[in-house]
């Protein structure tokens, strides 16, 4: 839900370029930033899920990042922008309903990285009996994850194979000796009931 003109690194443009440089077709990339009608609204979220569902098959890897406001509940809720320039007062949805929506996407593996005002355990419903293998990691932002990768001066690739798996990223963030602010990731949780985090790569 960050505004498009946010100067936080990486920026909206850098995020899109990163994925395009990986070879991901632009038609497979759905990026919604900000609080206006072209941003983080419920309608855009639903449209993205439906569009991905039309493209997905048993060989697809799906990567979803959610940065939003929310509440701990129960049930834990995620809040959408109102589409009129306000980050609040849009629809709210619980993570169980999000999980059901994601079940429409056929894939060999899905990663959901989430950051909201709820605790990390709020995303547990995302991994409760999903239709396809799904990992949930929270609370961490896509910006943080990509910043560490883009800077390239962090020892994330522990096995030295030139790739960064979701598991390696999680282990890097949880290691108190690696990041500049280890307290930031004390509450970080990754749920990987299918044991696929080692086989899905961010780079």
mmCIF file with all atom_site columns, N, CA, C and O in Angstrom, residues 62-102:
data_model
loop_
_atom_site.group_PDB
_atom_site.id
_atom_site.type_symbol
_atom_site.label_atom_id
_atom_site.label_alt_id
_atom_site.label_comp_id
_atom_site.label_asym_id
_atom_site.label_entity_id
_atom_site.label_seq_id
_atom_site.pdbx_PDB_ins_code
_atom_site.Cartn_x
_atom_site.Cartn_y
_atom_site.Cartn_z
_atom_site.occupancy
_atom_site.B_iso_or_equiv
_atom_site.pdbx_formal_charge
_atom_site.auth_seq_id
_atom_site.auth_comp_id
_atom_site.auth_asym_id
_atom_site.auth_atom_id
_atom_site.pdbx_PDB_model_num
ATOM 1   N N  . UNK A 1 62  ? 3.975   -19.209 -7.778 1.00 0.00 ? 62  UNK A N  1
ATOM 2   C CA . UNK A 1 62  ? 3.270   -17.947 -7.565 1.00 0.00 ? 62  UNK A CA 1
ATOM 3   C C  . UNK A 1 62  ? 3.843   -17.262 -6.331 1.00 0.00 ? 62  UNK A C  1
ATOM 4   O O  . UNK A 1 62  ? 3.995   -17.885 -5.273 1.00 0.00 ? 62  UNK A O  1
ATOM 5   N N  . UNK A 1 63  ? 4.168   -15.986 -6.489 1.00 0.00 ? 63  UNK A N  1
ATOM 6   C CA . UNK A 1 63  ? 4.786   -15.212 -5.420 1.00 0.00 ? 63  UNK A CA 1
ATOM 7   C C  . UNK A 1 63  ? 3.917   -13.992 -5.151 1.00 0.00 ? 63  UNK A C  1
ATOM 8   O O  . UNK A 1 63  ? 3.687   -13.178 -6.042 1.00 0.00 ? 63  UNK A O  1
ATOM 9   N N  . UNK A 1 64  ? 3.395   -13.888 -3.932 1.00 0.00 ? 64  UNK A N  1
ATOM 10  C CA . UNK A 1 64  ? 2.471   -12.819 -3.567 1.00 0.00 ? 64  UNK A CA 1
ATOM 11  C C  . UNK A 1 64  ? 3.019   -12.056 -2.368 1.00 0.00 ? 64  UNK A C  1
ATOM 12  O O  . UNK A 1 64  ? 3.415   -12.669 -1.367 1.00 0.00 ? 64  UNK A O  1
ATOM 13  N N  . UNK A 1 65  ? 3.047   -10.737 -2.484 1.00 0.00 ? 65  UNK A N  1
ATOM 14  C CA . UNK A 1 65  ? 3.469   -9.873  -1.387 1.00 0.00 ? 65  UNK A CA 1
ATOM 15  C C  . UNK A 1 65  ? 2.320   -8.970  -1.000 1.00 0.00 ? 65  UNK A C  1
ATOM 16  O O  . UNK A 1 65  ? 1.719   -8.326  -1.860 1.00 0.00 ? 65  UNK A O  1
ATOM 17  N N  . UNK A 1 66  ? 2.036   -8.918  0.292  1.00 0.00 ? 66  UNK A N  1
ATOM 18  C CA . UNK A 1 66  ? 0.946   -8.082  0.791  1.00 0.00 ? 66  UNK A CA 1
ATOM 19  C C  . UNK A 1 66  ? 1.497   -7.166  1.873  1.00 0.00 ? 66  UNK A C  1
ATOM 20  O O  . UNK A 1 66  ? 2.070   -7.624  2.858  1.00 0.00 ? 66  UNK A O  1
ATOM 21  N N  . UNK A 1 67  ? 1.341   -5.874  1.671  1.00 0.00 ? 67  UNK A N  1
ATOM 22  C CA . UNK A 1 67  ? 1.701   -4.886  2.686  1.00 0.00 ? 67  UNK A CA 1
ATOM 23  C C  . UNK A 1 67  ? 0.478   -4.029  2.932  1.00 0.00 ? 67  UNK A C  1
ATOM 24  O O  . UNK A 1 67  ? 0.012   -3.322  2.033  1.00 0.00 ? 67  UNK A O  1
ATOM 25  N N  . UNK A 1 68  ? -0.075  -4.131  4.136  1.00 0.00 ? 68  UNK A N  1
ATOM 26  C CA . UNK A 1 68  ? -1.346  -3.469  4.387  1.00 0.00 ? 68  UNK A CA 1
ATOM 27  C C  . UNK A 1 68  ? -1.507  -3.205  5.868  1.00 0.00 ? 68  UNK A C  1
ATOM 28  O O  . UNK A 1 68  ? -0.716  -3.665  6.700  1.00 0.00 ? 68  UNK A O  1
ATOM 29  N N  . UNK A 1 69  ? -2.541  -2.464  6.193  1.00 0.00 ? 69  UNK A N  1
ATOM 30  C CA . UNK A 1 69  ? -2.954  -2.341  7.581  1.00 0.00 ? 69  UNK A CA 1
ATOM 31  C C  . UNK A 1 69  ? -3.799  -3.560  7.933  1.00 0.00 ? 69  UNK A C  1
ATOM 32  O O  . UNK A 1 69  ? -4.230  -4.313  7.061  1.00 0.00 ? 69  UNK A O  1
ATOM 33  N N  . UNK A 1 70  ? -4.031  -3.742  9.228  1.00 0.00 ? 70  UNK A N  1
ATOM 34  C CA . UNK A 1 70  ? -4.827  -4.885  9.653  1.00 0.00 ? 70  UNK A CA 1
ATOM 35  C C  . UNK A 1 70  ? -5.099  -4.828  11.140 1.00 0.00 ? 70  UNK A C  1
ATOM 36  O O  . UNK A 1 70  ? -4.764  -3.851  11.814 1.00 0.00 ? 70  UNK A O  1
ATOM 37  N N  . UNK A 1 71  ? -5.687  -5.892  11.654 1.00 0.00 ? 71  UNK A N  1
ATOM 38  C CA . UNK A 1 71  ? -5.961  -5.991  13.088 1.00 0.00 ? 71  UNK A CA 1
ATOM 39  C C  . UNK A 1 71  ? -5.792  -7.436  13.518 1.00 0.00 ? 71  UNK A C  1
ATOM 40  O O  . UNK A 1 71  ? -5.952  -8.361  12.729 1.00 0.00 ? 71  UNK A O  1
ATOM 41  N N  . UNK A 1 72  ? -5.462  -7.614  14.807 1.00 0.00 ? 72  UNK A N  1
ATOM 42  C CA . UNK A 1 72  ? -5.123  -8.940  15.293 1.00 0.00 ? 72  UNK A CA 1
ATOM 43  C C  . UNK A 1 72  ? -6.323  -9.853  15.468 1.00 0.00 ? 72  UNK A C  1
ATOM 44  O O  . UNK A 1 72  ? -6.196  -11.061 15.389 1.00 0.00 ? 72  UNK A O  1
ATOM 45  N N  . UNK A 1 73  ? -7.484  -9.283  15.726 1.00 0.00 ? 73  UNK A N  1
ATOM 46  C CA . UNK A 1 73  ? -8.673  -10.122 15.863 1.00 0.00 ? 73  UNK A CA 1
ATOM 47  C C  . UNK A 1 73  ? -8.725  -10.829 17.203 1.00 0.00 ? 73  UNK A C  1
ATOM 48  O O  . UNK A 1 73  ? -8.165  -10.350 18.165 1.00 0.00 ? 73  UNK A O  1
ATOM 49  N N  . UNK A 1 74  ? -9.352  -12.021 17.312 1.00 0.00 ? 74  UNK A N  1
ATOM 50  C CA . UNK A 1 74  ? -9.741  -12.851 16.158 1.00 0.00 ? 74  UNK A CA 1
ATOM 51  C C  . UNK A 1 74  ? -11.104 -12.453 15.575 1.00 0.00 ? 74  UNK A C  1
ATOM 52  O O  . UNK A 1 74  ? -11.926 -11.952 16.323 1.00 0.00 ? 74  UNK A O  1
ATOM 53  N N  . UNK A 1 75  ? -11.276 -12.728 14.262 1.00 0.00 ? 75  UNK A N  1
ATOM 54  C CA . UNK A 1 75  ? -10.236 -13.187 13.335 1.00 0.00 ? 75  UNK A CA 1
ATOM 55  C C  . UNK A 1 75  ? -9.322  -12.033 12.926 1.00 0.00 ? 75  UNK A C  1
ATOM 56  O O  . UNK A 1 75  ? -9.719  -10.870 12.989 1.00 0.00 ? 75  UNK A O  1
ATOM 57  N N  . UNK A 1 76  ? -8.092  -12.375 12.554 1.00 0.00 ? 76  UNK A N  1
ATOM 58  C CA . UNK A 1 76  ? -7.165  -11.359 12.080 1.00 0.00 ? 76  UNK A CA 1
ATOM 59  C C  . UNK A 1 76  ? -7.634  -10.838 10.728 1.00 0.00 ? 76  UNK A C  1
ATOM 60  O O  . UNK A 1 76  ? -8.035  -11.613 9.860  1.00 0.00 ? 76  UNK A O  1
ATOM 61  N N  . UNK A 1 77  ? -7.567  -9.522  10.575 1.00 0.00 ? 77  UNK A N  1
ATOM 62  C CA . UNK A 1 77  ? -8.099  -8.891  9.370  1.00 0.00 ? 77  UNK A CA 1
ATOM 63  C C  . UNK A 1 77  ? -7.022  -8.123  8.620  1.00 0.00 ? 77  UNK A C  1
ATOM 64  O O  . UNK A 1 77  ? -6.071  -7.616  9.217  1.00 0.00 ? 77  UNK A O  1
ATOM 65  N N  . UNK A 1 78  ? -7.174  -8.040  7.300  1.00 0.00 ? 78  UNK A N  1
ATOM 66  C CA . UNK A 1 78  ? -6.331  -7.201  6.477  1.00 0.00 ? 78  UNK A CA 1
ATOM 67  C C  . UNK A 1 78  ? -7.206  -6.112  5.871  1.00 0.00 ? 78  UNK A C  1
ATOM 68  O O  . UNK A 1 78  ? -8.329  -6.383  5.442  1.00 0.00 ? 78  UNK A O  1
ATOM 69  N N  . UNK A 1 79  ? -6.690  -4.895  5.867  1.00 0.00 ? 79  UNK A N  1
ATOM 70  C CA . UNK A 1 79  ? -7.463  -3.746  5.395  1.00 0.00 ? 79  UNK A CA 1
ATOM 71  C C  . UNK A 1 79  ? -6.936  -3.277  4.042  1.00 0.00 ? 79  UNK A C  1
ATOM 72  O O  . UNK A 1 79  ? -5.727  -3.219  3.817  1.00 0.00 ? 79  UNK A O  1
ATOM 73  N N  . UNK A 1 80  ? -7.843  -2.937  3.152  1.00 0.00 ? 80  UNK A N  1
ATOM 74  C CA . UNK A 1 80  ? -7.486  -2.425  1.834  1.00 0.00 ? 80  UNK A CA 1
ATOM 75  C C  . UNK A 1 80  ? -7.651  -0.909  1.795  1.00 0.00 ? 80  UNK A C  1
ATOM 76  O O  . UNK A 1 80  ? -8.393  -0.331  2.587  1.00 0.00 ? 80  UNK A O  1
ATOM 77  N N  . UNK A 1 81  ? -6.965  -0.274  0.842  1.00 0.00 ? 81  UNK A N  1
ATOM 78  C CA . UNK A 1 81  ? -7.143  1.157   0.626  1.00 0.00 ? 81  UNK A CA 1
ATOM 79  C C  . UNK A 1 81  ? -8.548  1.415   0.090  1.00 0.00 ? 81  UNK A C  1
ATOM 80  O O  . UNK A 1 81  ? -9.178  0.529   -0.489 1.00 0.00 ? 81  UNK A O  1
ATOM 81  N N  . UNK A 1 82  ? -9.017  2.634   0.259  1.00 0.00 ? 82  UNK A N  1
ATOM 82  C CA . UNK A 1 82  ? -10.385 2.932   -0.171 1.00 0.00 ? 82  UNK A CA 1
ATOM 83  C C  . UNK A 1 82  ? -10.473 3.333   -1.635 1.00 0.00 ? 82  UNK A C  1
ATOM 84  O O  . UNK A 1 82  ? -11.553 3.577   -2.153 1.00 0.00 ? 82  UNK A O  1
ATOM 85  N N  . UNK A 1 83  ? -9.324  3.431   -2.323 1.00 0.00 ? 83  UNK A N  1
ATOM 86  C CA . UNK A 1 83  ? -9.339  3.751   -3.744 1.00 0.00 ? 83  UNK A CA 1
ATOM 87  C C  . UNK A 1 83  ? -9.507  5.212   -4.061 1.00 0.00 ? 83  UNK A C  1
ATOM 88  O O  . UNK A 1 83  ? -9.531  5.619   -5.221 1.00 0.00 ? 83  UNK A O  1
ATOM 89  N N  . UNK A 1 84  ? -9.598  6.048   -3.019 1.00 0.00 ? 84  UNK A N  1
ATOM 90  C CA . UNK A 1 84  ? -9.788  7.480   -3.219 1.00 0.00 ? 84  UNK A CA 1
ATOM 91  C C  . UNK A 1 84  ? -8.665  8.287   -2.569 1.00 0.00 ? 84  UNK A C  1
ATOM 92  O O  . UNK A 1 84  ? -8.831  9.463   -2.255 1.00 0.00 ? 84  UNK A O  1
ATOM 93  N N  . UNK A 1 85  ? -7.528  7.636   -2.379 1.00 0.00 ? 85  UNK A N  1
ATOM 94  C CA . UNK A 1 85  ? -6.384  8.335   -1.814 1.00 0.00 ? 85  UNK A CA 1
ATOM 95  C C  . UNK A 1 85  ? -6.219  8.168   -0.324 1.00 0.00 ? 85  UNK A C  1
ATOM 96  O O  . UNK A 1 85  ? -5.333  8.778   0.274  1.00 0.00 ? 85  UNK A O  1
ATOM 97  N N  . UNK A 1 86  ? -7.056  7.334   0.297  1.00 0.00 ? 86  UNK A N  1
ATOM 98  C CA . UNK A 1 86  ? -6.960  7.123   1.733  1.00 0.00 ? 86  UNK A CA 1
ATOM 99  C C  . UNK A 1 86  ? -6.541  5.684   2.000  1.00 0.00 ? 86  UNK A C  1
ATOM 100 O O  . UNK A 1 86  ? -7.115  4.748   1.454  1.00 0.00 ? 86  UNK A O  1
ATOM 101 N N  . UNK A 1 87  ? -5.540  5.525   2.855  1.00 0.00 ? 87  UNK A N  1
ATOM 102 C CA . UNK A 1 87  ? -5.067  4.170   3.147  1.00 0.00 ? 87  UNK A CA 1
ATOM 103 C C  . UNK A 1 87  ? -6.004  3.394   4.072  1.00 0.00 ? 87  UNK A C  1
ATOM 104 O O  . UNK A 1 87  ? -5.837  2.191   4.259  1.00 0.00 ? 87  UNK A O  1
ATOM 105 N N  . UNK A 1 88  ? -6.978  4.059   4.634  1.00 0.00 ? 88  UNK A N  1
ATOM 106 C CA . UNK A 1 88  ? -7.948  3.411   5.518  1.00 0.00 ? 88  UNK A CA 1
ATOM 107 C C  . UNK A 1 88  ? -9.355  3.467   4.906  1.00 0.00 ? 88  UNK A C  1
ATOM 108 O O  . UNK A 1 88  ? -9.575  4.050   3.858  1.00 0.00 ? 88  UNK A O  1
ATOM 109 N N  . UNK A 1 89  ? -10.281 2.807   5.600  1.00 0.00 ? 89  UNK A N  1
ATOM 110 C CA . UNK A 1 89  ? -11.714 2.848   5.290  1.00 0.00 ? 89  UNK A CA 1
ATOM 111 C C  . UNK A 1 89  ? -12.097 2.080   4.038  1.00 0.00 ? 89  UNK A C  1
ATOM 112 O O  . UNK A 1 89  ? -13.209 2.201   3.543  1.00 0.00 ? 89  UNK A O  1
ATOM 113 N N  . UNK A 1 90  ? -11.191 1.250   3.541  1.00 0.00 ? 90  UNK A N  1
ATOM 114 C CA . UNK A 1 90  ? -11.547 0.321   2.488  1.00 0.00 ? 90  UNK A CA 1
ATOM 115 C C  . UNK A 1 90  ? -12.074 -0.967  3.102  1.00 0.00 ? 90  UNK A C  1
ATOM 116 O O  . UNK A 1 90  ? -12.147 -1.101  4.333  1.00 0.00 ? 90  UNK A O  1
ATOM 117 N N  . UNK A 1 91  ? -12.455 -1.941  2.290  1.00 0.00 ? 91  UNK A N  1
ATOM 118 C CA . UNK A 1 91  ? -12.950 -3.213  2.818  1.00 0.00 ? 91  UNK A CA 1
ATOM 119 C C  . UNK A 1 91  ? -11.892 -3.935  3.652  1.00 0.00 ? 91  UNK A C  1
ATOM 120 O O  . UNK A 1 91  ? -10.687 -3.756  3.442  1.00 0.00 ? 91  UNK A O  1
ATOM 121 N N  . UNK A 1 92  ? -12.336 -4.734  4.599  1.00 0.00 ? 92  UNK A N  1
ATOM 122 C CA . UNK A 1 92  ? -11.440 -5.599  5.356  1.00 0.00 ? 92  UNK A CA 1
ATOM 123 C C  . UNK A 1 92  ? -11.807 -7.046  5.057  1.00 0.00 ? 92  UNK A C  1
ATOM 124 O O  . UNK A 1 92  ? -12.951 -7.361  4.711  1.00 0.00 ? 92  UNK A O  1
ATOM 125 N N  . UNK A 1 93  ? -10.809 -7.931  5.169  1.00 0.00 ? 93  UNK A N  1
ATOM 126 C CA . UNK A 1 93  ? -11.032 -9.341  4.874  1.00 0.00 ? 93  UNK A CA 1
ATOM 127 C C  . UNK A 1 93  ? -10.160 -10.161 5.816  1.00 0.00 ? 93  UNK A C  1
ATOM 128 O O  . UNK A 1 93  ? -9.070  -9.732  6.205  1.00 0.00 ? 93  UNK A O  1
ATOM 129 N N  . UNK A 1 94  ? -10.656 -11.320 6.240  1.00 0.00 ? 94  UNK A N  1
ATOM 130 C CA . UNK A 1 94  ? -9.834  -12.143 7.116  1.00 0.00 ? 94  UNK A CA 1
ATOM 131 C C  . UNK A 1 94  ? -8.968  -13.091 6.287  1.00 0.00 ? 94  UNK A C  1
ATOM 132 O O  . UNK A 1 94  ? -9.231  -13.345 5.119  1.00 0.00 ? 94  UNK A O  1
ATOM 133 N N  . UNK A 1 95  ? -7.937  -13.609 6.917  1.00 0.00 ? 95  UNK A N  1
ATOM 134 C CA . UNK A 1 95  ? -6.962  -14.409 6.194  1.00 0.00 ? 95  UNK A CA 1
ATOM 135 C C  . UNK A 1 95  ? -7.518  -15.752 5.746  1.00 0.00 ? 95  UNK A C  1
ATOM 136 O O  . UNK A 1 95  ? -7.028  -16.332 4.779  1.00 0.00 ? 95  UNK A O  1
ATOM 137 N N  . UNK A 1 96  ? -8.546  -16.242 6.407  1.00 0.00 ? 96  UNK A N  1
ATOM 138 C CA . UNK A 1 96  ? -9.183  -17.477 5.950  1.00 0.00 ? 96  UNK A CA 1
ATOM 139 C C  . UNK A 1 96  ? -9.853  -17.273 4.597  1.00 0.00 ? 96  UNK A C  1
ATOM 140 O O  . UNK A 1 96  ? -9.789  -18.140 3.716  1.00 0.00 ? 96  UNK A O  1
ATOM 141 N N  . UNK A 1 97  ? -10.494 -16.133 4.427  1.00 0.00 ? 97  UNK A N  1
ATOM 142 C CA . UNK A 1 97  ? -11.131 -15.835 3.138  1.00 0.00 ? 97  UNK A CA 1
ATOM 143 C C  . UNK A 1 97  ? -10.081 -15.605 2.048  1.00 0.00 ? 97  UNK A C  1
ATOM 144 O O  . UNK A 1 97  ? -10.282 -15.998 0.890  1.00 0.00 ? 97  UNK A O  1
ATOM 145 N N  . UNK A 1 98  ? -8.966  -14.972 2.416  1.00 0.00 ? 98  UNK A N  1
ATOM 146 C CA . UNK A 1 98  ? -7.876  -14.812 1.450  1.00 0.00 ? 98  UNK A CA 1
ATOM 147 C C  . UNK A 1 98  ? -7.367  -16.178 1.014  1.00 0.00 ? 98  UNK A C  1
ATOM 148 O O  . UNK A 1 98  ? -7.110  -16.420 -0.168 1.00 0.00 ? 98  UNK A O  1
ATOM 149 N N  . UNK A 1 99  ? -7.248  -17.092 1.959  1.00 0.00 ? 99  UNK A N  1
ATOM 150 C CA . UNK A 1 99  ? -6.772  -18.447 1.648  1.00 0.00 ? 99  UNK A CA 1
ATOM 151 C C  . UNK A 1 99  ? -7.690  -19.134 0.642  1.00 0.00 ? 99  UNK A C  1
ATOM 152 O O  . UNK A 1 99  ? -7.225  -19.778 -0.310 1.00 0.00 ? 99  UNK A O  1
ATOM 153 N N  . UNK A 1 100 ? -8.984  -18.980 0.825  1.00 0.00 ? 100 UNK A N  1
ATOM 154 C CA . UNK A 1 100 ? -9.944  -19.584 -0.104 1.00 0.00 ? 100 UNK A CA 1
ATOM 155 C C  . UNK A 1 100 ? -9.812  -18.973 -1.501 1.00 0.00 ? 100 UNK A C  1
ATOM 156 O O  . UNK A 1 100 ? -9.939  -19.679 -2.506 1.00 0.00 ? 100 UNK A O  1
ATOM 157 N N  . UNK A 1 101 ? -9.570  -17.679 -1.549 1.00 0.00 ? 101 UNK A N  1
ATOM 158 C CA . UNK A 1 101 ? -9.371  -17.028 -2.842 1.00 0.00 ? 101 UNK A CA 1
ATOM 159 C C  . UNK A 1 101 ? -8.122  -17.572 -3.526 1.00 0.00 ? 101 UNK A C  1
ATOM 160 O O  . UNK A 1 101 ? -8.125  -17.847 -4.732 1.00 0.00 ? 101 UNK A O  1
ATOM 161 N N  . UNK A 1 102 ? -7.045  -17.733 -2.764 1.00 0.00 ? 102 UNK A N  1
ATOM 162 C CA . UNK A 1 102 ? -5.790  -18.220 -3.325 1.00 0.00 ? 102 UNK A CA 1
ATOM 163 C C  . UNK A 1 102 ? -5.892  -19.668 -3.795 1.00 0.00 ? 102 UNK A C  1
ATOM 164 O O  . UNK A 1 102 ? -5.141  -20.095 -4.679 1.00 0.00 ? 102 UNK A O  1
#
